[in-house]
């Protein structure tokens, strides 16, 4: 399990303003998600805003899982060679 410090370090690297695309995953989506979470934290919101944020989080989680699986496959292939 990652420590909080390394997790935050990873998150801060992903929030840099550059736009990079990897298999259809646009890193700028991380920035959008971050802004939406800040709004949720600082304002009273309605149910539709909460559901939209939840959907975005679920999509992000799925994208991260796909990325991790792809990296795992790549790593195993590198070890074989």
Short mmCIF file of C-alpha atoms in Angstrom, two decimals:
data_model
loop_
_atom_site.label_atom_id
_atom_site.label_comp_id
_atom_site.label_asym_id
_atom_site.label_seq_id
_atom_site.Cartn_x
_atom_site.Cartn_y
_atom_site.Cartn_z
CA UNK A 1 0.00 0.00 0.00
CA UNK A 2 1.27 3.46 -0.90
CA UNK A 3 1.96 6.01 1.76
CA UNK A 4 -0.08 9.21 1.83
CA UNK A 5 2.98 11.25 0.86
CA UNK A 6 3.67 9.21 -2.28
CA UNK A 7 -0.02 9.20 -3.21
CA UNK A 8 -0.19 12.99 -2.94
CA UNK A 9 3.05 13.26 -4.91
CA UNK A 10 1.54 11.16 -7.68
CA UNK A 11 -1.65 13.20 -7.62
CA UNK A 12 0.24 16.49 -7.82
CA UNK A 13 2.24 15.25 -10.81
CA UNK A 14 -0.98 14.29 -12.57
CA UNK A 15 -2.50 17.72 -11.96
CA UNK A 16 0.19 19.59 -13.88
CA UNK A 17 -1.37 21.72 -16.63
CA UNK A 18 0.09 19.77 -19.56
CA UNK A 19 -2.25 17.81 -21.82
CA UNK A 20 -1.18 14.26 -22.51
CA UNK A 21 -3.30 11.53 -24.00
CA UNK A 22 -2.74 7.85 -23.39
CA UNK A 23 -5.11 5.41 -25.09
CA UNK A 24 -7.91 7.95 -25.09
CA UNK A 25 -7.45 9.02 -21.45
CA UNK A 26 -6.99 12.78 -21.37
CA UNK A 27 -4.90 13.83 -18.38
CA UNK A 28 -6.69 17.18 -18.32
CA UNK A 29 -9.68 15.20 -17.01
CA UNK A 30 -7.77 14.89 -13.74
CA UNK A 31 -7.69 18.66 -13.49
CA UNK A 32 -11.42 18.88 -14.17
CA UNK A 33 -12.09 16.28 -11.50
CA UNK A 34 -9.88 18.13 -9.04
CA UNK A 35 -11.75 21.40 -9.60
CA UNK A 36 -15.11 19.69 -9.23
CA UNK A 37 -14.02 18.12 -5.93
CA UNK A 38 -12.84 21.51 -4.65
CA UNK A 39 -16.24 22.99 -5.48
CA UNK A 40 -17.98 20.12 -3.70
CA UNK A 41 -15.85 20.66 -0.63
CA UNK A 42 -16.37 24.42 -0.44
CA UNK A 43 -20.00 24.88 -1.47
CA UNK A 44 -23.41 23.52 -0.71
CA UNK A 45 -24.44 21.50 -3.72
CA UNK A 46 -27.56 19.85 -5.03
CA UNK A 47 -28.03 16.17 -5.75
CA UNK A 48 -27.41 16.48 -9.50
CA UNK A 49 -24.00 18.07 -8.89
CA UNK A 50 -23.14 15.30 -6.44
CA UNK A 51 -24.20 12.61 -8.91
CA UNK A 52 -22.15 14.24 -11.69
CA UNK A 53 -19.07 14.27 -9.45
CA UNK A 54 -19.65 10.65 -8.45
CA UNK A 55 -19.95 9.61 -12.10
CA UNK A 56 -16.72 11.45 -12.94
CA UNK A 57 -14.95 9.71 -10.03
CA UNK A 58 -16.20 6.31 -11.18
CA UNK A 59 -15.00 7.00 -14.72
CA UNK A 60 -11.63 8.14 -13.42
CA UNK A 61 -11.29 5.04 -11.24
CA UNK A 62 -12.06 2.80 -14.21
CA UNK A 63 -9.50 4.62 -16.37
CA UNK A 64 -6.85 4.28 -13.68
CA UNK A 65 -7.55 0.55 -13.34
CA UNK A 66 -7.18 0.09 -17.10
CA UNK A 67 -3.93 2.04 -17.04
CA UNK A 68 -2.58 -0.03 -14.14
CA UNK A 69 -3.47 -3.27 -15.93
CA UNK A 70 -1.73 -2.08 -19.10
CA UNK A 71 1.36 -1.09 -17.14
CA UNK A 72 1.38 -4.47 -15.42
CA UNK A 73 1.32 -6.26 -18.77
CA UNK A 74 4.11 -4.03 -20.09
CA UNK A 75 6.20 -4.62 -16.98
CA UNK A 76 5.83 -8.40 -17.24
CA UNK A 77 6.81 -8.28 -20.93
CA UNK A 78 9.89 -6.23 -20.08
CA UNK A 79 10.89 -8.76 -17.43
CA UNK A 80 10.62 -11.62 -19.95
CA UNK A 81 12.94 -9.88 -22.43
#
